[in-house]
Coordinates of C-alpha atoms in Angstrom, one line a residue:
M256 CA 133.2 -40.9 244.2
S257 CA 129.6 -40.2 245.2
W258 CA 129.7 -37.0 243.2
D259 CA 130.9 -38.9 240.1
L260 CA 128.3 -41.6 240.6
H261 CA 125.5 -39.0 240.9
L262 CA 126.8 -37.2 237.8
W263 CA 126.9 -40.5 235.8
Q264 CA 123.4 -41.3 236.9
Q265 CA 122.1 -37.9 235.8
G266 CA 123.8 -38.2 232.5
V267 CA 122.1 -41.6 231.9
L268 CA 118.8 -40.0 232.9
L269 CA 119.3 -37.1 230.4
V270 CA 120.3 -39.4 227.6
A271 CA 117.3 -41.6 228.3
C272 CA 115.0 -38.5 228.2
L273 CA 116.5 -37.5 224.8
V274 CA 116.0 -40.9 223.4
M275 CA 112.5 -41.2 224.7
A276 CA 111.7 -37.8 223.2
W277 CA 113.2 -38.6 219.8
A278 CA 111.7 -42.1 219.3
P279 CA 108.0 -41.2 219.3
V280 CA 108.6 -38.0 217.3
A281 CA 110.4 -40.0 214.6
L282 CA 107.6 -42.6 214.5
M283 CA 104.9 -40.0 214.3
R284 CA 106.8 -38.2 211.5
R285 CA 106.9 -41.4 209.4
R286 CA 103.3 -42.2 210.2
F287 CA 101.8 -38.8 209.3
H288 CA 104.3 -38.1 206.4
A289 CA 105.1 -34.7 207.7
G290 CA 106.7 -32.4 205.1
E291 CA 109.7 -30.2 205.4
D292 CA 107.5 -27.2 206.3
S293 CA 106.2 -28.9 209.5
V294 CA 106.7 -26.9 212.6
W295 CA 106.2 -29.9 214.9
F296 CA 108.6 -32.3 213.2
G297 CA 111.0 -30.1 211.1
R298 CA 113.2 -31.6 208.4
R299 CA 115.2 -34.0 210.6
V300 CA 112.9 -34.6 213.6
I301 CA 115.3 -32.9 216.0
D302 CA 114.9 -29.4 214.4
G303 CA 111.2 -29.3 215.0
V304 CA 109.3 -28.0 218.1
L305 CA 107.9 -31.4 219.3
F306 CA 111.3 -32.9 220.1
P307 CA 112.7 -30.2 222.5
M308 CA 109.2 -29.9 224.0
L309 CA 109.1 -33.6 224.9
A310 CA 112.7 -33.6 226.0
L311 CA 112.1 -30.6 228.3
L312 CA 109.0 -32.2 229.8
L313 CA 110.8 -35.6 230.4
A314 CA 113.9 -33.8 231.8
W315 CA 111.7 -31.9 234.3
V316 CA 110.0 -35.2 235.3
A317 CA 113.5 -36.8 235.7
L318 CA 114.6 -33.9 237.9
R319 CA 111.6 -34.3 240.2
W320 CA 112.2 -38.0 240.4
A321 CA 115.9 -37.5 241.2
Q322 CA 115.0 -35.1 244.0
H323 CA 112.5 -37.7 245.4
V324 CA 115.0 -40.6 245.4
G325 CA 117.9 -38.5 246.6
I326 CA 120.1 -38.4 243.5
G327 CA 122.0 -35.2 242.7
T328 CA 120.2 -32.8 240.4
Q329 CA 123.0 -30.3 239.4
F330 CA 123.5 -31.7 235.9
L331 CA 119.7 -32.0 235.2
R332 CA 119.2 -28.4 236.5
H333 CA 121.7 -27.2 233.9
A334 CA 120.0 -29.1 231.2
L335 CA 116.6 -27.5 231.7
P336 CA 117.6 -24.0 230.5
I337 CA 119.5 -25.4 227.6
L338 CA 116.4 -27.4 226.5
T339 CA 114.2 -24.3 227.1
S340 CA 116.5 -22.2 224.9
L341 CA 116.4 -24.9 222.2
L342 CA 112.6 -25.0 222.3
L343 CA 112.4 -21.2 222.0
I344 CA 114.8 -21.1 219.1
R345 CA 113.1 -24.0 217.3
L346 CA 109.7 -22.4 217.7
V347 CA 110.7 -19.0 216.4
V348 CA 112.8 -20.4 213.5
R349 CA 110.3 -22.9 212.3
V350 CA 107.3 -20.6 212.5
L351 CA 109.1 -17.7 210.7
Q352 CA 110.3 -20.1 208.0
L353 CA 106.7 -21.3 207.5
A354 CA 104.9 -18.0 207.7
L355 CA 107.6 -15.7 206.1
P356 CA 109.7 -17.8 203.7
A357 CA 112.7 -16.1 202.1
S358 CA 112.4 -13.0 204.3
S359 CA 115.6 -11.2 205.1
W360 CA 114.3 -9.6 208.4
A361 CA 113.0 -13.0 209.4
Q362 CA 116.5 -14.5 209.1
A363 CA 117.8 -11.6 211.2
A364 CA 115.2 -12.3 213.8
E365 CA 116.2 -15.9 214.0
R366 CA 119.8 -15.0 214.6
W367 CA 118.9 -12.5 217.4
V368 CA 116.6 -15.0 219.1
S369 CA 119.3 -17.6 219.0
W370 CA 121.9 -15.3 220.5
L371 CA 119.6 -14.0 223.2
A372 CA 118.3 -17.5 224.1
W373 CA 121.8 -19.0 224.4
G374 CA 123.1 -16.0 226.3
G375 CA 120.3 -16.3 228.8
S376 CA 121.1 -20.0 229.2
I377 CA 124.8 -19.2 229.9
L378 CA 123.8 -16.6 232.5
W379 CA 121.4 -19.1 234.1
I380 CA 123.9 -22.0 234.3
S381 CA 126.7 -19.8 235.6
G382 CA 124.5 -18.3 238.3
L383 CA 124.8 -14.8 237.0
W384 CA 121.2 -14.5 235.9
P385 CA 119.8 -12.9 239.2
T386 CA 122.7 -10.4 239.2
A387 CA 122.3 -9.5 235.6
W388 CA 118.5 -9.1 235.9
A389 CA 118.9 -6.9 239.0
E390 CA 121.3 -4.7 237.0
L391 CA 118.9 -4.4 234.2
D392 CA 116.1 -3.6 236.6
S393 CA 118.2 -0.9 238.2
I394 CA 118.4 1.0 234.8
R395 CA 115.2 3.0 235.0
W396 CA 113.7 6.1 233.2
K397 CA 110.3 7.7 232.8
L398 CA 108.1 7.2 229.8
G399 CA 105.7 10.1 230.2
S400 CA 104.6 9.8 233.8
T401 CA 105.3 6.0 234.1
P402 CA 108.6 4.8 235.4
I403 CA 110.0 1.8 233.4
S404 CA 113.1 -0.3 233.7
L405 CA 115.2 -2.0 231.0
A406 CA 114.3 -5.4 232.5
E407 CA 110.6 -4.6 232.2
L408 CA 111.2 -3.5 228.6
L409 CA 113.0 -6.7 227.7
Q410 CA 110.3 -8.8 229.4
A411 CA 107.6 -6.9 227.4
A412 CA 109.5 -7.4 224.2
F413 CA 109.8 -11.1 224.9
N414 CA 106.0 -11.4 225.5
V415 CA 105.3 -9.5 222.3
V416 CA 107.6 -11.7 220.2
L417 CA 106.2 -14.9 221.7
V418 CA 102.6 -13.9 221.2
L419 CA 103.2 -12.8 217.6
V420 CA 105.1 -16.0 216.8
V421 CA 102.2 -18.1 218.1
T422 CA 99.8 -15.9 216.1
L423 CA 101.8 -16.3 212.9
W424 CA 101.9 -20.1 213.5
L425 CA 98.1 -20.3 213.9
S426 CA 97.4 -18.1 210.9
A427 CA 99.8 -20.1 208.7
V428 CA 98.2 -23.4 209.8
I429 CA 94.7 -22.2 209.2
E430 CA 95.6 -20.7 205.8
S431 CA 97.3 -24.0 204.7
R432 CA 94.3 -26.1 205.7
L433 CA 91.9 -23.7 203.9
L434 CA 93.9 -23.8 200.7
R435 CA 95.0 -27.5 200.8
H436 CA 92.1 -28.9 198.9
A437 CA 91.1 -25.7 197.1
T438 CA 89.8 -26.3 193.5
Q439 CA 87.2 -24.0 192.0
D440 CA 86.6 -22.2 195.3
L441 CA 90.2 -21.1 195.6
S442 CA 89.3 -17.4 195.5
A443 CA 86.7 -17.7 198.3
R444 CA 89.2 -19.8 200.4
K445 CA 91.9 -17.2 199.7
I446 CA 89.8 -14.3 201.0
V447 CA 88.8 -16.3 204.1
A448 CA 92.4 -17.1 204.8
N449 CA 93.4 -13.4 204.4
L450 CA 90.7 -12.3 206.7
V451 CA 91.5 -15.0 209.3
K452 CA 95.2 -14.0 209.2
A453 CA 94.5 -10.3 209.6
A454 CA 92.1 -10.9 212.5
L455 CA 94.5 -13.3 214.3
L456 CA 97.4 -10.8 213.9
L457 CA 95.2 -8.0 215.2
I458 CA 94.2 -10.0 218.2
G459 CA 97.7 -11.2 218.8
L460 CA 99.0 -7.6 218.7
L461 CA 96.4 -6.5 221.2
V462 CA 97.2 -9.4 223.5
A463 CA 100.9 -8.7 223.2
L464 CA 100.5 -5.0 223.9
S465 CA 98.3 -5.8 226.9
S466 CA 100.8 -8.3 228.3
A467 CA 103.5 -5.6 227.9
G468 CA 101.5 -3.4 230.2
I469 CA 100.4 -0.9 227.6
D470 CA 97.0 0.7 228.2
L471 CA 94.9 -0.2 225.2
T472 CA 92.6 2.8 225.7
A473 CA 95.5 4.9 224.4
L474 CA 95.2 3.2 221.0
G475 CA 92.0 5.2 220.3
V476 CA 94.1 8.3 219.6
M477 CA 96.5 6.2 217.5
G478 CA 93.6 4.7 215.6
G479 CA 92.2 8.2 214.8
A480 CA 95.6 9.3 213.6
L481 CA 96.0 6.2 211.6
G482 CA 92.6 6.8 210.0
V483 CA 93.6 10.3 209.0
G484 CA 96.9 9.0 207.6
I485 CA 95.1 6.5 205.5
G486 CA 92.6 9.1 204.3
L487 CA 95.3 11.5 203.3
G488 CA 98.6 9.9 202.5
L489 CA 97.8 6.2 202.1
Q490 CA 94.8 6.4 199.7
R491 CA 96.4 4.3 197.0
L492 CA 97.6 1.7 199.5
A493 CA 94.1 1.5 201.1
A494 CA 92.5 1.3 197.7
N495 CA 94.8 -1.6 196.7
Y496 CA 93.9 -3.5 199.8
V497 CA 90.1 -2.9 199.4
S498 CA 90.4 -3.8 195.7
G499 CA 92.1 -7.1 196.6
F500 CA 89.2 -8.1 198.8
V501 CA 86.7 -7.0 196.1
I502 CA 88.4 -9.1 193.4
L503 CA 88.4 -12.2 195.6
A504 CA 84.8 -11.6 196.7
E505 CA 83.4 -10.9 193.2
R506 CA 85.6 -13.6 191.6
S507 CA 86.1 -11.4 188.5
L508 CA 89.7 -12.7 188.5
R509 CA 90.5 -16.2 189.8
I510 CA 93.8 -17.9 190.3
G511 CA 94.6 -19.8 187.1
D512 CA 92.8 -17.4 184.7
V513 CA 94.6 -16.2 181.6
V514 CA 94.4 -12.4 181.5
R515 CA 95.9 -9.5 179.6
V516 CA 96.5 -6.3 181.6
D517 CA 98.2 -3.2 180.1
G518 CA 99.7 -5.3 177.2
F519 CA 101.0 -8.0 179.5
E520 CA 99.4 -11.5 179.1
G521 CA 99.8 -14.4 181.4
R522 CA 98.2 -16.6 184.0
V523 CA 97.1 -15.3 187.4
S524 CA 99.4 -17.2 189.8
D525 CA 98.4 -15.5 193.1
I526 CA 96.1 -12.8 194.4
K527 CA 97.5 -11.0 197.4
T528 CA 95.6 -8.4 199.4
R529 CA 97.6 -5.5 197.8
F530 CA 98.7 -6.9 194.4
T531 CA 98.1 -9.7 191.9
V532 CA 100.9 -11.8 190.4
I533 CA 100.6 -12.6 186.7
R534 CA 103.0 -15.1 185.2
A535 CA 103.7 -15.2 181.4
V536 CA 104.5 -18.3 179.5
N537 CA 108.1 -17.2 179.1
G538 CA 108.5 -17.1 182.9
R539 CA 108.3 -13.4 183.4
E540 CA 106.1 -12.2 186.2
S541 CA 104.2 -9.0 186.5
I542 CA 103.1 -7.5 189.9
V543 CA 99.9 -5.6 189.2
P544 CA 98.4 -3.4 191.9
N545 CA 94.8 -4.5 192.6
E546 CA 93.5 -1.0 192.0
L547 CA 94.4 -1.3 188.3
L548 CA 92.4 -4.5 188.0
I549 CA 89.3 -2.7 189.3
T550 CA 89.6 0.6 187.4
Q551 CA 91.1 -0.4 184.1
R552 CA 90.1 -2.7 181.3
V553 CA 91.2 -6.3 181.8
E554 CA 90.9 -9.1 179.2
N555 CA 90.1 -12.4 180.8
S556 CA 90.4 -15.3 178.4
S557 CA 89.0 -17.9 180.8
L558 CA 86.3 -16.1 182.9
A559 CA 83.3 -18.0 181.6
D560 CA 85.0 -20.5 179.3
T561 CA 88.6 -21.6 179.4
R562 CA 88.7 -22.3 175.6
V563 CA 90.5 -19.8 173.5
A564 CA 90.3 -19.5 169.7
Q565 CA 93.5 -19.5 167.6
T566 CA 93.9 -18.9 163.9
T567 CA 96.6 -19.5 161.2
V568 CA 96.5 -18.6 157.5
V569 CA 97.8 -20.6 154.5
S570 CA 97.5 -19.9 150.8
V571 CA 96.8 -22.5 148.1
G572 CA 96.5 -22.3 144.3
Y573 CA 93.3 -21.2 142.6
D574 CA 93.1 -24.6 140.9
T575 CA 92.9 -26.5 144.3
D576 CA 89.8 -28.6 144.9
L577 CA 88.6 -27.0 148.2
D578 CA 85.7 -29.3 148.7
A579 CA 88.1 -32.3 148.9
L580 CA 90.8 -30.4 150.8
F581 CA 88.7 -28.9 153.6
P582 CA 87.7 -32.2 155.4
K583 CA 91.3 -33.5 155.2
L584 CA 92.6 -30.2 156.7
C585 CA 90.1 -30.4 159.5
A586 CA 91.1 -34.0 160.3
A587 CA 94.9 -33.1 160.3
V588 CA 94.4 -30.1 162.6
A589 CA 92.1 -32.1 165.0
A590 CA 94.8 -34.8 165.3
V591 CA 97.2 -32.2 166.8
P592 CA 97.5 -32.6 170.7
R593 CA 95.8 -29.8 172.7
V594 CA 93.5 -28.9 169.8
Q595 CA 89.8 -29.2 170.7
P596 CA 87.5 -31.2 168.4
D597 CA 85.8 -29.7 165.3
P598 CA 88.3 -27.1 164.0
S599 CA 87.1 -25.2 160.9
I600 CA 88.6 -24.0 157.7
Q601 CA 87.4 -20.7 156.1
L602 CA 88.1 -19.2 152.6
S603 CA 89.0 -15.8 154.0
N604 CA 90.4 -13.9 151.0
F605 CA 91.1 -14.1 147.3
G606 CA 94.7 -13.2 147.3
A607 CA 96.8 -11.9 144.4
D608 CA 98.8 -15.1 144.4
G609 CA 96.3 -17.7 145.6
L610 CA 93.4 -18.5 147.8
E611 CA 93.9 -17.6 151.5
L612 CA 92.5 -20.2 153.9
T613 CA 92.1 -19.4 157.6
V614 CA 92.3 -22.4 160.0
V615 CA 90.3 -21.8 163.2
F616 CA 90.9 -24.1 166.1
W617 CA 90.3 -24.0 169.9
I618 CA 92.6 -24.8 172.8
A619 CA 91.5 -25.4 176.5
D620 CA 94.8 -24.7 178.2
P621 CA 96.0 -21.2 177.1
E622 CA 98.2 -21.1 180.2
N623 CA 100.5 -23.6 178.4
G624 CA 101.1 -21.2 175.6
S625 CA 99.7 -20.6 172.1
G626 CA 102.7 -20.3 169.9
N627 CA 103.8 -23.9 170.4
V628 CA 100.4 -25.4 169.4
R629 CA 100.1 -23.0 166.4
S630 CA 103.5 -24.3 165.2
E631 CA 102.3 -27.9 165.5
V632 CA 99.1 -27.0 163.5
N633 CA 101.2 -25.3 160.8
L634 CA 103.4 -28.4 160.6
A635 CA 100.4 -30.6 160.3
V636 CA 98.9 -28.4 157.5
L637 CA 102.2 -28.3 155.6
A638 CA 102.6 -32.1 155.8
L639 CA 99.0 -32.6 154.5
L640 CA 99.5 -30.2 151.6
R641 CA 102.7 -31.9 150.5
Q642 CA 101.0 -35.3 150.9
E643 CA 98.1 -34.2 148.7
G644 CA 100.3 -32.5 146.2
V645 CA 98.8 -29.0 146.9
A646 CA 101.4 -26.3 146.2
I647 CA 101.7 -23.2 148.2
P648 CA 101.9 -20.5 145.5
Y649 CA 104.9 -18.2 145.3
P650 CA 104.3 -14.5 144.7
Q651 CA 103.8 -14.0 140.9
R652 CA 104.5 -10.9 138.9
V653 CA 103.4 -10.9 135.3
V654 CA 104.6 -8.1 133.0
H655 CA 102.3 -7.6 130.0
S656 CA 103.8 -5.9 126.9
A657 CA 101.7 -3.3 125.0

């Protein structure tokens, strides 16, 4: 009966810890309006990192309190490894989803971390953890002149994964904060974000290797070999990375510019360190290596001025009063949405069948397409000509007899 009473008391303590961990996290999520990409809160509060962290802390405090007052602690001791595994899984899953969305290997890493974490919890609860760890430590071999065991290798791998996950989390948070309120300085913020991410990953990798017991002085030879490899076999890859930083630093191309590269026209949607993504109006995307944007001719329609000139041609009869027609045409074209003020009409050619008029107008948002606004201008011109009784001449062929 005493055992059942102690078990019931521990269950009540554990449920109280879970409720006390859930309540403040739910209130904080509503207060700060955390989005679905939040690592702390997740999508449903319990799938974030903050909930299992608070639950683990409260369960540990409850365990110490139960030991102090003389209540059994077996149930609470079993709950600690479960909450630890949940915290580790939530951390890895949420960080990988934030830093590497839609990545296949990230999803595989999530599954492996889940299996290993829950497997370790089962071994710990069943009391087989010391035996299993001793067996792993007994499997030894020599790596060069240094003896190493399978247990040490697993511990080093765990340290590397933990350090890299935390590094990815910090870099993703810094990048999102730098780009959150980016307007005209988006390119500068982008290059700073890329540099910070690269620096944090490098520091995290060095810390992870050091924690794994790897001598960092041995990386000097690896660095030399890597430099030779970049100089010989990775010239194009290195050139693309350097070109990406040059583009972001010079701001010759900015996110949002409308450009034409190798016959492909569209809006620059993103500038990566290795390539640039250009999205056309029809939804197609072109991935252009940054080296091409440095070495080849690129047409930028919005580098100095976002306005782009558009033209359309219409023919009218030779008997048309152009002095009276031109102001009306200008007014009709200017009334079309997206057309900038003060369009112009030009008598461009004396055609075989009539006078050719060129309508010149400007738009300030070429990223929204030019064919749709040209169609609206043509419809406005056609409606005005019909309203004014101006006929568009048909091709005429007159045969003169001798």
